[in-house]
Coordinates of C-alpha atoms in Angstrom, one line a residue:
M852 CA -24.5 0.0 -78.1
S853 CA -23.3 -2.5 -76.3
T854 CA -22.3 -1.9 -72.5
R855 CA -18.9 -2.9 -72.1
H856 CA -17.0 -1.8 -69.0
K857 CA -14.1 -2.1 -66.3
S858 CA -14.0 -4.1 -63.8
R859 CA -15.0 -3.7 -60.5
S860 CA -11.4 -2.9 -59.3
T861 CA -10.1 -0.8 -62.2
R862 CA -13.5 1.2 -62.0
L863 CA -12.0 1.7 -58.3
T864 CA -8.7 2.3 -59.5
A865 CA -10.4 5.4 -61.9
A866 CA -12.4 6.8 -59.0
L867 CA -9.2 7.7 -56.8
A868 CA -7.4 8.8 -59.9
V869 CA -10.8 11.2 -60.2
A870 CA -10.6 11.9 -56.9
A871 CA -6.7 13.1 -57.7
L872 CA -7.8 15.1 -60.8
V873 CA -10.2 17.4 -59.4
P874 CA -8.2 20.3 -58.0
A875 CA -6.7 20.5 -61.8
I876 CA -9.9 20.4 -63.9
A877 CA -11.2 22.7 -61.1
A878 CA -9.1 25.3 -62.1
C879 CA -8.6 24.9 -65.4
N880 CA -11.8 24.0 -66.8
P881 CA -13.1 26.4 -69.8
D882 CA -16.9 25.7 -68.5
Q883 CA -17.0 26.7 -65.4
N884 CA -18.5 30.1 -65.8
A885 CA -20.3 29.7 -68.4
A886 CA -23.5 31.6 -68.5
T887 CA -26.1 29.5 -68.5
T888 CA -29.2 31.8 -66.9
S889 CA -32.4 31.9 -68.7
T890 CA -33.6 35.7 -68.9
G891 CA -36.5 36.7 -72.1
G892 CA -37.5 32.7 -72.4
M893 CA -34.2 32.1 -73.5
I894 CA -31.7 29.3 -72.1
A895 CA -28.0 31.2 -72.5
N896 CA -26.1 28.0 -73.2
L897 CA -26.5 24.3 -72.6
N898 CA -23.0 22.4 -72.1
G899 CA -22.8 19.2 -74.0
G900 CA -19.9 18.0 -73.2
G901 CA -17.2 16.3 -75.7
F902 CA -17.2 17.8 -79.4
G903 CA -16.0 15.2 -81.4
G904 CA -12.8 15.3 -83.9
G905 CA -11.1 12.7 -82.7
D906 CA -7.6 12.5 -80.5
N907 CA -6.2 15.5 -82.1
P908 CA -9.1 17.5 -83.1
Q909 CA -8.9 19.8 -85.7
K910 CA -11.2 22.8 -87.0
N911 CA -12.8 20.5 -89.3
F912 CA -16.4 20.7 -89.7
N913 CA -16.5 18.8 -92.7
P914 CA -19.6 16.6 -92.4
Y915 CA -18.4 13.6 -94.3
S916 CA -15.4 13.8 -92.6
P917 CA -14.5 10.9 -90.1
S918 CA -12.6 13.2 -87.7
R919 CA -14.9 16.1 -88.1
L920 CA -15.9 18.2 -85.0
T921 CA -19.8 17.7 -84.2
T922 CA -21.8 19.0 -86.8
D923 CA -25.1 17.4 -85.5
Y924 CA -26.7 21.0 -85.3
T925 CA -25.3 23.1 -88.2
Y926 CA -26.2 20.4 -90.9
E927 CA -29.7 18.4 -91.8
S928 CA -30.9 16.1 -93.2
L929 CA -34.5 15.9 -95.8
F930 CA -35.7 14.4 -92.9
Q931 CA -35.6 13.3 -89.3
V932 CA -36.1 9.9 -88.4
N933 CA -36.8 9.4 -84.7
K934 CA -34.4 7.1 -83.7
Y935 CA -36.5 5.6 -80.7
N936 CA -40.0 5.0 -82.4
C937 CA -39.1 5.5 -86.0
D938 CA -41.6 8.1 -87.2
V939 CA -40.6 10.6 -90.0
T940 CA -40.8 14.0 -90.0
P941 CA -40.6 16.3 -92.7
W942 CA -37.3 18.6 -92.4
L943 CA -35.8 20.5 -95.4
A944 CA -38.4 18.3 -97.5
T945 CA -42.1 18.7 -96.9
K946 CA -42.9 15.9 -98.2
Y947 CA -42.2 12.1 -100.4
D948 CA -43.9 10.2 -103.1
Y949 CA -43.3 7.3 -105.2
S950 CA -44.8 8.4 -108.5
D951 CA -44.2 4.5 -109.1
P952 CA -42.1 1.4 -107.5
T953 CA -38.8 3.1 -108.8
H954 CA -38.8 6.7 -108.5
L955 CA -38.9 8.8 -105.5
V956 CA -39.8 12.1 -105.2
V957 CA -39.3 14.6 -102.4
T958 CA -40.6 18.2 -102.6
T959 CA -38.4 20.3 -100.6
R960 CA -39.0 23.0 -98.2
P961 CA -39.5 26.5 -99.5
G962 CA -38.3 29.4 -97.1
V963 CA -35.0 27.8 -96.1
K964 CA -31.7 29.8 -96.2
W965 CA -27.8 28.8 -95.3
S966 CA -26.2 30.4 -92.9
D967 CA -24.8 32.7 -95.5
G968 CA -28.1 34.5 -96.5
Q969 CA -28.5 32.4 -99.7
A970 CA -31.3 30.3 -100.3
F971 CA -31.7 26.3 -100.1
S972 CA -33.0 24.9 -103.1
A973 CA -33.7 21.1 -105.0
Q974 CA -30.5 21.8 -106.7
D975 CA -28.7 21.7 -103.4
V976 CA -30.1 18.1 -102.3
A977 CA -29.4 17.0 -106.1
Y978 CA -25.8 18.2 -105.9
T979 CA -25.4 16.8 -102.5
F980 CA -26.2 13.2 -103.7
N981 CA -24.0 13.7 -107.1
L982 CA -21.0 14.6 -104.5
L983 CA -21.4 11.0 -102.6
K984 CA -21.5 9.6 -106.0
Q985 CA -18.5 10.9 -106.5
H986 CA -16.6 10.6 -103.4
P987 CA -17.6 7.1 -102.2
E988 CA -16.0 7.8 -99.1
F989 CA -18.4 10.4 -98.3
D990 CA -21.2 8.0 -98.6
M991 CA -21.9 7.3 -95.3
E992 CA -25.5 5.8 -95.3
G993 CA -24.4 4.1 -98.1
V994 CA -27.1 5.2 -100.4
W995 CA -25.3 4.6 -103.7
L996 CA -24.9 1.0 -102.3
T997 CA -28.5 0.7 -103.2
P998 CA -30.4 0.4 -106.7
L999 CA -29.7 4.1 -106.7
K1000 CA -29.6 5.4 -110.4
S1001 CA -29.8 8.8 -110.6
V1002 CA -31.0 12.0 -108.7
E1003 CA -32.4 14.9 -110.2
A1004 CA -33.5 18.6 -109.5
S1005 CA -36.4 20.6 -111.1
G1006 CA -38.3 23.1 -108.8
D1007 CA -38.6 21.9 -106.0
K1008 CA -38.4 18.6 -106.6
V1009 CA -35.9 16.6 -106.3
T1010 CA -36.3 12.9 -108.3
F1011 CA -34.5 9.6 -107.0
T1012 CA -34.7 6.9 -109.4
F1013 CA -33.6 3.6 -108.8
S1014 CA -32.8 0.7 -111.1
E1015 CA -35.2 -1.9 -109.1
P1016 CA -37.7 -1.0 -106.4
S1017 CA -35.4 -0.2 -103.1
S1018 CA -37.8 1.0 -100.3
P1019 CA -34.8 0.2 -97.7
T1020 CA -33.2 2.9 -99.0
L1021 CA -35.3 6.2 -98.1
V1022 CA -34.1 6.2 -94.6
K1023 CA -30.4 6.5 -96.2
L1024 CA -31.7 9.2 -98.0
A1025 CA -33.5 10.9 -95.2
N1026 CA -30.8 10.9 -93.0
T1027 CA -27.9 11.9 -95.3
K1028 CA -26.7 15.9 -94.7
I1029 CA -27.2 18.3 -97.2
V1030 CA -24.6 20.8 -98.2
P1031 CA -24.7 23.8 -100.1
Q1032 CA -23.9 23.6 -103.8
H1033 CA -22.8 27.9 -104.0
I1034 CA -19.7 26.8 -101.3
W1035 CA -18.6 22.9 -102.3
S1036 CA -18.7 23.2 -106.0
K1037 CA -15.7 26.1 -105.3
V1038 CA -14.1 23.4 -103.7
A1039 CA -11.1 22.1 -105.4
D1040 CA -10.7 18.7 -103.0
P1041 CA -13.7 18.1 -101.5
V1042 CA -12.0 15.3 -99.4
K1043 CA -9.2 17.8 -98.1
F1044 CA -11.8 20.2 -97.2
T1045 CA -12.1 21.1 -93.7
N1046 CA -15.3 23.4 -94.0
E1047 CA -14.1 26.0 -91.6
Q1048 CA -16.9 28.1 -92.2
A1049 CA -19.6 25.8 -91.4
I1050 CA -22.2 26.8 -93.9
G1051 CA -25.2 25.4 -93.1
T1052 CA -28.5 25.1 -93.0
G1053 CA -29.1 24.1 -89.4
P1054 CA -30.1 26.3 -85.9
Y1055 CA -26.6 27.0 -85.0
T1056 CA -23.2 28.4 -86.3
V1057 CA -19.8 28.0 -85.0
K1058 CA -18.9 30.6 -83.0
S1059 CA -15.6 30.1 -81.6
F1060 CA -13.3 26.9 -81.7
N1061 CA -10.0 26.9 -79.5
G1062 CA -8.9 23.4 -79.1
Q1063 CA -10.3 23.3 -75.9
Q1064 CA -13.5 24.4 -76.3
L1065 CA -16.5 24.5 -79.1
L1066 CA -18.8 27.1 -79.0
L1067 CA -22.2 27.4 -81.5
A1068 CA -24.4 30.3 -81.4
R1069 CA -27.9 30.3 -82.0
N1070 CA -28.8 30.7 -85.7
P1071 CA -31.4 34.0 -85.9
N1072 CA -32.2 33.1 -89.2
Y1073 CA -32.8 29.2 -88.7
W1074 CA -36.1 28.2 -91.0
Q1075 CA -37.9 27.3 -87.7
A1076 CA -36.3 29.7 -84.8
D1077 CA -39.2 29.9 -82.3
K1078 CA -38.6 26.7 -81.5
V1079 CA -34.9 26.9 -80.6
K1080 CA -34.7 28.4 -77.2
V1081 CA -30.8 27.9 -76.4
N1082 CA -28.7 30.8 -77.8
Q1083 CA -25.2 28.6 -77.1
L1084 CA -23.9 25.4 -77.3
T1085 CA -20.8 24.6 -75.6
F1086 CA -18.7 21.8 -76.3
S1087 CA -15.4 21.2 -74.6
S1088 CA -12.2 18.4 -74.5
N1089 CA -12.4 15.6 -72.6
G1090 CA -8.4 15.4 -72.8
G1091 CA -8.5 13.8 -69.3
G1092 CA -10.5 10.6 -70.6
G1093 CA -13.6 9.3 -69.6
D1094 CA -12.7 9.8 -66.2
T1095 CA -12.5 13.4 -66.8
D1096 CA -15.7 13.3 -68.5
K1097 CA -17.4 11.6 -65.8
L1098 CA -16.1 14.0 -62.8
R1099 CA -17.5 17.0 -65.0
L1100 CA -20.4 15.2 -64.9
A1101 CA -21.0 14.3 -61.2
R1102 CA -21.0 18.0 -60.4
G1103 CA -23.0 19.4 -63.2
D1104 CA -20.7 21.0 -65.6
Y1105 CA -23.0 19.1 -68.4
D1106 CA -25.9 19.9 -69.1
F1107 CA -26.5 16.4 -71.3
N1108 CA -24.0 14.3 -72.2
S1109 CA -23.9 10.2 -73.3
M1110 CA -21.6 7.7 -71.1
F1111 CA -21.6 5.0 -69.4
V1112 CA -21.5 5.8 -65.4
A1113 CA -21.6 2.5 -63.1
D1114 CA -23.9 3.0 -60.1
I1115 CA -25.0 6.3 -61.8
D1116 CA -27.9 6.7 -59.1
K1117 CA -25.0 7.1 -56.7
T1118 CA -22.4 8.5 -58.7
F1119 CA -24.9 11.1 -60.7
V1120 CA -28.2 11.5 -59.5
S1121 CA -27.8 12.0 -56.0
R1122 CA -25.2 15.1 -56.1
D1123 CA -28.5 16.8 -57.5
P1124 CA -31.3 14.6 -57.4
E1125 CA -33.9 17.2 -58.3
H1126 CA -31.9 18.2 -61.5
N1127 CA -29.8 15.4 -62.5
K1128 CA -31.4 12.2 -64.5
Y1129 CA -30.8 9.4 -66.4
W1130 CA -32.2 7.6 -69.1
F1131 CA -31.3 4.7 -71.1
P1132 CA -33.7 3.7 -73.8
A1133 CA -32.7 0.2 -76.1
G1134 CA -30.6 0.1 -78.4
A1135 CA -30.0 -3.2 -80.3
D1136 CA -30.8 -7.0 -79.6
I1137 CA -27.6 -8.5 -77.9
S1138 CA -28.6 -11.6 -79.5
L1139 CA -26.9 -15.5 -78.4
Y1140 CA -25.8 -16.9 -81.8
M1141 CA -25.7 -20.3 -82.3
N1142 CA -23.5 -21.9 -85.6
L1143 CA -26.9 -23.2 -87.2
T1144 CA -24.9 -25.4 -89.3
K1145 CA -23.8 -27.9 -86.8
K1146 CA -26.0 -30.3 -84.5
P1147 CA -27.8 -29.1 -82.2
F1148 CA -28.2 -26.1 -83.1
S1149 CA -29.4 -27.1 -86.5
D1150 CA -32.2 -28.4 -84.6
V1151 CA -35.4 -25.7 -83.8
G1152 CA -36.3 -28.0 -81.1
F1153 CA -33.2 -27.8 -79.4
R1154 CA -32.7 -24.3 -80.1
K1155 CA -36.2 -23.4 -78.3
G1156 CA -35.0 -25.3 -75.0
M1157 CA -31.9 -23.0 -75.1
A1158 CA -34.2 -20.1 -75.1
Y1159 CA -35.9 -21.2 -71.6
A1160 CA -33.1 -21.9 -70.4
I1161 CA -31.2 -18.5 -70.2
D1162 CA -32.3 -16.2 -67.2
R1163 CA -32.6 -12.9 -68.9
Q1164 CA -33.3 -11.1 -66.0
E1165 CA -30.2 -12.2 -64.0
I1166 CA -27.8 -11.4 -66.7
S1167 CA -29.8 -7.2 -67.0
K1168 CA -29.3 -7.1 -63.4
K1169 CA -26.3 -8.7 -62.4
A1170 CA -23.8 -8.4 -66.0
E1171 CA -25.9 -4.8 -66.9
Y1172 CA -26.2 -3.1 -64.1
G1173 CA -29.8 -3.0 -64.0
Y1174 CA -30.0 -0.9 -66.9
V1175 CA -31.0 -2.7 -69.2
E1176 CA -34.1 -4.9 -70.1
P1177 CA -34.1 -8.5 -72.0
A1178 CA -35.0 -8.7 -75.2
S1179 CA -37.8 -9.3 -76.9
Q1180 CA -37.3 -13.1 -79.1
T1181 CA -39.9 -11.0 -81.9
G1182 CA -36.0 -9.3 -83.3
L1183 CA -37.8 -5.7 -82.2
V1184 CA -36.3 -3.5 -80.1
L1185 CA -39.2 -2.7 -78.0
P1186 CA -40.8 -0.5 -76.8
G1187 CA -39.9 1.8 -79.6
Q1188 CA -40.7 -0.1 -82.3
K1189 CA -43.9 -1.5 -80.3
D1190 CA -45.8 0.2 -84.1
W1191 CA -44.2 -2.6 -85.9
L1192 CA -45.1 -5.6 -83.1
S1193 CA -47.4 -8.1 -84.4
P1194 CA -50.9 -8.3 -82.7
K1195 CA -49.8 -12.1 -81.8
Y1196 CA -46.6 -10.9 -79.5
T1197 CA -48.8 -7.7 -77.4
D1198 CA -46.8 -9.4 -74.5
G1199 CA -43.3 -9.0 -76.4
E1200 CA -42.5 -12.4 -76.1
V1201 CA -39.9 -12.9 -74.3
Y1202 CA -39.1 -16.3 -73.0
P1203 CA -39.1 -16.9 -69.3
F1204 CA -36.5 -18.5 -67.7
D1205 CA -37.8 -21.6 -66.8
T1206 CA -35.6 -24.8 -66.3
A1207 CA -38.3 -27.4 -66.2
K1208 CA -39.7 -25.9 -69.5
A1209 CA -36.1 -26.0 -70.9
K1210 CA -35.7 -29.7 -69.8
Q1211 CA -39.6 -30.5 -71.5
A1212 CA -38.8 -29.0 -74.6
F1213 CA -35.4 -31.2 -75.0
T1214 CA -36.7 -34.4 -74.4
D1215 CA -40.0 -33.3 -76.5
A1216 CA -37.0 -32.8 -79.8
G1217 CA -36.1 -36.4 -79.0
Y1218 CA -32.5 -35.8 -76.7
T1219 CA -32.1 -37.9 -73.4
Y1220 CA -30.4 -37.3 -69.6
N1221 CA -28.7 -39.4 -68.1
D1222 CA -28.3 -40.5 -64.8
A1223 CA -25.7 -37.8 -63.9
G1224 CA -28.5 -35.1 -65.0
Q1225 CA -26.2 -35.2 -68.2
L1226 CA -28.5 -33.6 -71.5
L1227 CA -27.5 -36.5 -74.1
D1228 CA -27.3 -35.3 -78.0
K1229 CA -29.0 -38.0 -80.3
S1230 CA -25.6 -40.5 -80.2
G1231 CA -25.7 -41.2 -76.7
K1232 CA -22.9 -38.4 -75.5
P1233 CA -23.0 -35.5 -73.1
M1234 CA -23.8 -31.9 -74.3
Q1235 CA -20.6 -29.5 -74.0
F1236 CA -20.0 -26.6 -76.2
T1237 CA -17.7 -23.4 -76.2
F1238 CA -18.5 -20.2 -76.0
K1239 CA -16.4 -17.7 -77.7
V1240 CA -16.5 -13.8 -75.9
Q1241 CA -14.6 -10.8 -76.5
A1242 CA -12.0 -10.7 -73.6
G1243 CA -12.5 -6.8 -72.5
Y1244 CA -16.2 -6.8 -73.0
L1245 CA -16.6 -7.8 -69.4
D1246 CA -20.1 -7.5 -69.3
W1247 CA -20.4 -9.8 -72.1
V1248 CA -17.9 -12.3 -70.3
S1249 CA -20.1 -11.7 -67.3
A1250 CA -23.1 -12.6 -69.1
A1251 CA -21.7 -15.7 -70.6
Q1252 CA -20.8 -16.9 -67.2
I1253 CA -23.9 -16.5 -65.9
I1254 CA -25.2 -18.8 -69.1
K1255 CA -22.8 -21.0 -68.2
A1256 CA -24.9 -21.3 -65.1
N1257 CA -28.1 -21.4 -66.3
L1258 CA -27.3 -23.9 -68.7
A1259 CA -25.3 -26.2 -66.4
K1260 CA -29.1 -26.5 -64.4
A1261 CA -30.4 -28.1 -67.5
G1262 CA -27.9 -30.8 -68.0
I1263 CA -25.2 -28.8 -70.8
K1264 CA -21.5 -27.9 -69.8
I1265 CA -20.5 -24.9 -71.7
D1266 CA -17.1 -24.0 -71.8
V1267 CA -16.1 -20.0 -72.1
R1268 CA -13.1 -19.1 -73.8
T1269 CA -12.3 -15.0 -73.9
A1270 CA -9.8 -14.0 -76.9
A1271 CA -9.2 -10.7 -78.7
P1272 CA -12.3 -9.1 -80.2
T1273 CA -11.3 -8.8 -83.6
D1274 CA -10.0 -13.1 -83.3
V1275 CA -13.5 -13.5 -81.5
E1276 CA -15.0 -11.4 -84.4
N1277 CA -13.4 -13.1 -87.6
D1278 CA -14.1 -16.7 -86.3
R1279 CA -17.7 -15.5 -86.0
A1280 CA -17.3 -14.4 -89.7
V1281 CA -16.0 -17.0 -90.9
G1282 CA -18.0 -19.9 -88.9
N1283 CA -15.6 -21.1 -86.8
Y1284 CA -17.6 -21.3 -83.4
E1285 CA -20.4 -23.1 -81.7
M1286 CA -21.9 -20.2 -79.3
T1287 CA -21.0 -16.5 -79.6
F1288 CA -22.9 -13.4 -79.1
G1289 CA -24.0 -11.1 -81.7
V1290 CA -25.7 -7.6 -82.6
H1291 CA -28.6 -6.8 -84.8
G1292 CA -31.4 -5.1 -85.3
G1293 CA -32.4 -1.7 -83.8
T1294 CA -32.1 0.8 -86.5
C1295 CA -35.1 2.4 -88.2
N1296 CA -34.8 0.8 -91.8
M1297 CA -36.4 -2.7 -91.0
Y1298 CA -35.4 -4.6 -93.7
T1299 CA -31.9 -4.0 -92.8
N1300 CA -33.2 -5.3 -88.7
F1301 CA -33.8 -8.0 -90.7
D1302 CA -32.2 -9.0 -93.4
D1303 CA -28.7 -8.5 -91.5
P1304 CA -29.3 -11.3 -89.2
L1305 CA -31.8 -13.5 -91.8
G1306 CA -31.3 -12.4 -95.1
S1307 CA -28.7 -15.6 -97.1
D1308 CA -27.9 -12.8 -98.8
R1309 CA -25.4 -11.8 -96.3
S1310 CA -24.4 -15.1 -94.9
A1311 CA -21.6 -17.0 -96.5
P1312 CA -20.2 -20.9 -96.8
I1313 CA -18.3 -21.9 -93.7
G1314 CA -14.6 -20.8 -94.1
K1315 CA -15.7 -17.5 -95.7
K1316 CA -16.6 -14.2 -93.9
A1317 CA -19.8 -13.7 -94.1
D1318 CA -21.7 -9.9 -93.9
A1319 CA -23.7 -9.7 -91.6
N1320 CA -25.9 -13.3 -91.0
F1321 CA -23.1 -15.2 -88.8
V1322 CA -25.3 -18.1 -87.6
R1323 CA -26.0 -19.1 -91.3
W1324 CA -30.0 -18.8 -91.2
N1325 CA -30.5 -19.8 -94.9
D1326 CA -34.5 -20.1 -95.4
A1327 CA -36.7 -19.9 -98.5
K1328 CA -39.8 -18.4 -96.9
T1329 CA -37.1 -16.0 -95.5
D1330 CA -35.9 -14.5 -98.5
D1331 CA -39.4 -14.3 -100.1
L1332 CA -40.1 -12.5 -97.3
L1333 CA -37.3 -10.1 -97.4
G1334 CA -37.4 -9.6 -101.0
Q1335 CA -41.0 -8.4 -100.6
L1336 CA -40.1 -6.3 -97.8
K1337 CA -37.7 -4.7 -100.4
V1338 CA -39.7 -3.3 -102.6
A1339 CA -42.8 -3.0 -100.4
T1340 CA -43.3 1.5 -100.6
K1341 CA -46.6 2.0 -98.4
E1342 CA -46.0 1.4 -94.6
A1343 CA -49.4 -0.7 -94.0
D1344 CA -47.8 -3.3 -96.6
Q1345 CA -44.1 -3.3 -94.7
K1346 CA -45.9 -4.1 -91.4
Q1347 CA -47.4 -6.8 -92.4
I1348 CA -44.2 -8.5 -94.3
V1349 CA -42.3 -7.6 -90.8
Q1350 CA -45.0 -8.8 -88.8
Q1351 CA -44.3 -12.4 -90.5
L1352 CA -40.6 -12.0 -90.2
Q1353 CA -41.3 -11.6 -86.2
D1354 CA -43.1 -15.4 -86.7
V1355 CA -39.6 -16.8 -88.3
F1356 CA -37.8 -15.1 -85.0
V1357 CA -40.4 -16.6 -82.5
D1358 CA -41.3 -20.0 -84.2
Q1359 CA -37.5 -20.9 -85.3
L1360 CA -35.2 -19.0 -83.5
P1361 CA -32.5 -18.8 -85.8
T1362 CA -31.2 -16.0 -82.7
I1363 CA -31.9 -15.8 -79.3
P1364 CA -31.8 -11.8 -78.4
L1365 CA -31.6 -12.1 -74.6
W1366 CA -31.0 -8.2 -73.8
Y1367 CA -31.2 -4.7 -75.2
G1368 CA -27.9 -2.9 -75.2
A1369 CA -28.6 0.6 -74.2
K1370 CA -28.0 3.9 -75.8
W1371 CA -26.0 6.1 -72.5
F1372 CA -28.2 9.7 -71.6
Q1373 CA -28.1 11.5 -68.8
Y1374 CA -29.4 15.2 -68.2
R1375 CA -29.8 18.1 -66.4
T1376 CA -33.0 19.8 -65.9
K1377 CA -31.5 23.1 -64.0
N1378 CA -31.0 25.0 -67.0
A1379 CA -33.5 23.1 -69.5
E1380 CA -36.7 21.2 -69.3
N1381 CA -38.4 18.8 -71.7
W1382 CA -35.5 16.5 -71.8
P1383 CA -36.7 13.1 -73.4
N1384 CA -37.2 10.7 -70.9
E1385 CA -38.6 7.4 -70.0
K1386 CA -42.3 9.2 -69.9
D1387 CA -42.2 11.2 -72.8
P1388 CA -39.9 9.1 -74.8
Y1389 CA -40.5 11.8 -78.1
A1390 CA -37.3 11.4 -79.3
A1391 CA -33.9 8.8 -78.6
P1392 CA -31.2 10.7 -77.2
D1393 CA -28.4 11.2 -80.6
D1394 CA -31.8 12.7 -81.8
A1395 CA -30.0 15.9 -81.7
L1396 CA -32.6 18.3 -83.7
L1397 CA -35.7 17.3 -82.3
I1398 CA -34.5 17.6 -78.7
I1399 CA -33.0 21.0 -79.3
T1400 CA -36.3 21.9 -80.7
K1401 CA -38.3 20.9 -77.9
L1402 CA -36.1 22.7 -75.4
T1403 CA -37.4 25.0 -73.1
P1404 CA -36.2 27.3 -70.0
P1405 CA -36.7 25.8 -66.7
K1406 CA -39.7 26.9 -65.0
G1407 CA -40.2 29.1 -62.1

């Protein structure tokens, strides 16, 4: 998730608009009188902000529908893959085993019931995945785009059969929400099914929805109900847009939310320093993409000089409000993925800003400077490049201007050009650029994290759209490592291969990671405690089920 936000002047205008909205919102806010008192070791209610559903939200709890209301607390998956540290927690399944490299056997959890009282079974799991096969538009994780051949249930086991080893598919299977066969098999057209009763295995059921407010009630028969201490969850329409949400957050209406807020210490924390908190863990790498089919970008010596020439700290502080950290050159998102970090890079391998080292790297690579301090290419011409940036991505534009100033100190002239995001992204995809920004990594699928930016199968000739490898990195050793990672079923083997892929990033600099995009997360401790935070990062902000099963009433 990148940090794209409005200009300072726009934000001031927005702030005035918010102030004008205060009386009206205070009068109509449906959450204003929601009970939050904790009694008997339980929390009466927590407010989580918006309920999704798009611009015209309807009562739709189809977990595969693009216009669904929130279903994160109603439906569950086989495993919870922690989006912060990538730990895998058994959930509707108790374990998984590879009987051989092409057969994954999952054991389903006994004693789980759907919210209508019917027993959950392995048959529900097999039914769900075969439903996704019949309706590819439901396959949000893309499980059937992998070598998956079949899914069959027997007893409490579900066997996933692949045409070839495919360890990256595990995360996709783990994240897929499971639906009840006894409900969905009777639906004539699952694509149009709005699933208003929302029968699921999750900790909450739908209590009411009136277009302005969604209430979820704690499911007393949930299979781990003893861990759920919140009786009700409230979500609200943000009909006033982002400014309305910011106002509600600032005055304490929301117990948790996820949004960009400028100057958050002043606009949110200072309103109630005892209870108003935030945590913005790293999401993905925002990187400098150089077109590796062109000189001098194809020269690793030149790329090394570029890595030293850019001030990541300045970008973090000025373009990103100090909300994010400079990124590691390893391709990992740290510290969350530190368990995958090579022992060689325990310091994180973040390139320092050092113009002298940059110049030395350039001259070591055979480039020279003229008397005016301009860096010359190997034909003797001063170096100057265009840098394409998406108009409206103001933090990216600001970062590009910082890079322009940084590179000027190293003798390189940059022409920052902004254009419509779709135009910039199309040019990036077909290779019509010299320098631009790109995003990669940050998921718990390590194969995807490295295959997207580095796999030759994700690239394309100049003029044709690449799937993901927009820099056009093409290296036989990298492809071999990715091939090994794809079939490695043991985590120890996967980590060894991922460490070698980190070497590719560090030694060859196919992209230059600059800063981490943030995952926005604001929370209040007045009504609940044990939220994940920087000191206790037990989950990412979007790990809804891991969080709701940890929250407790406030002490004292």
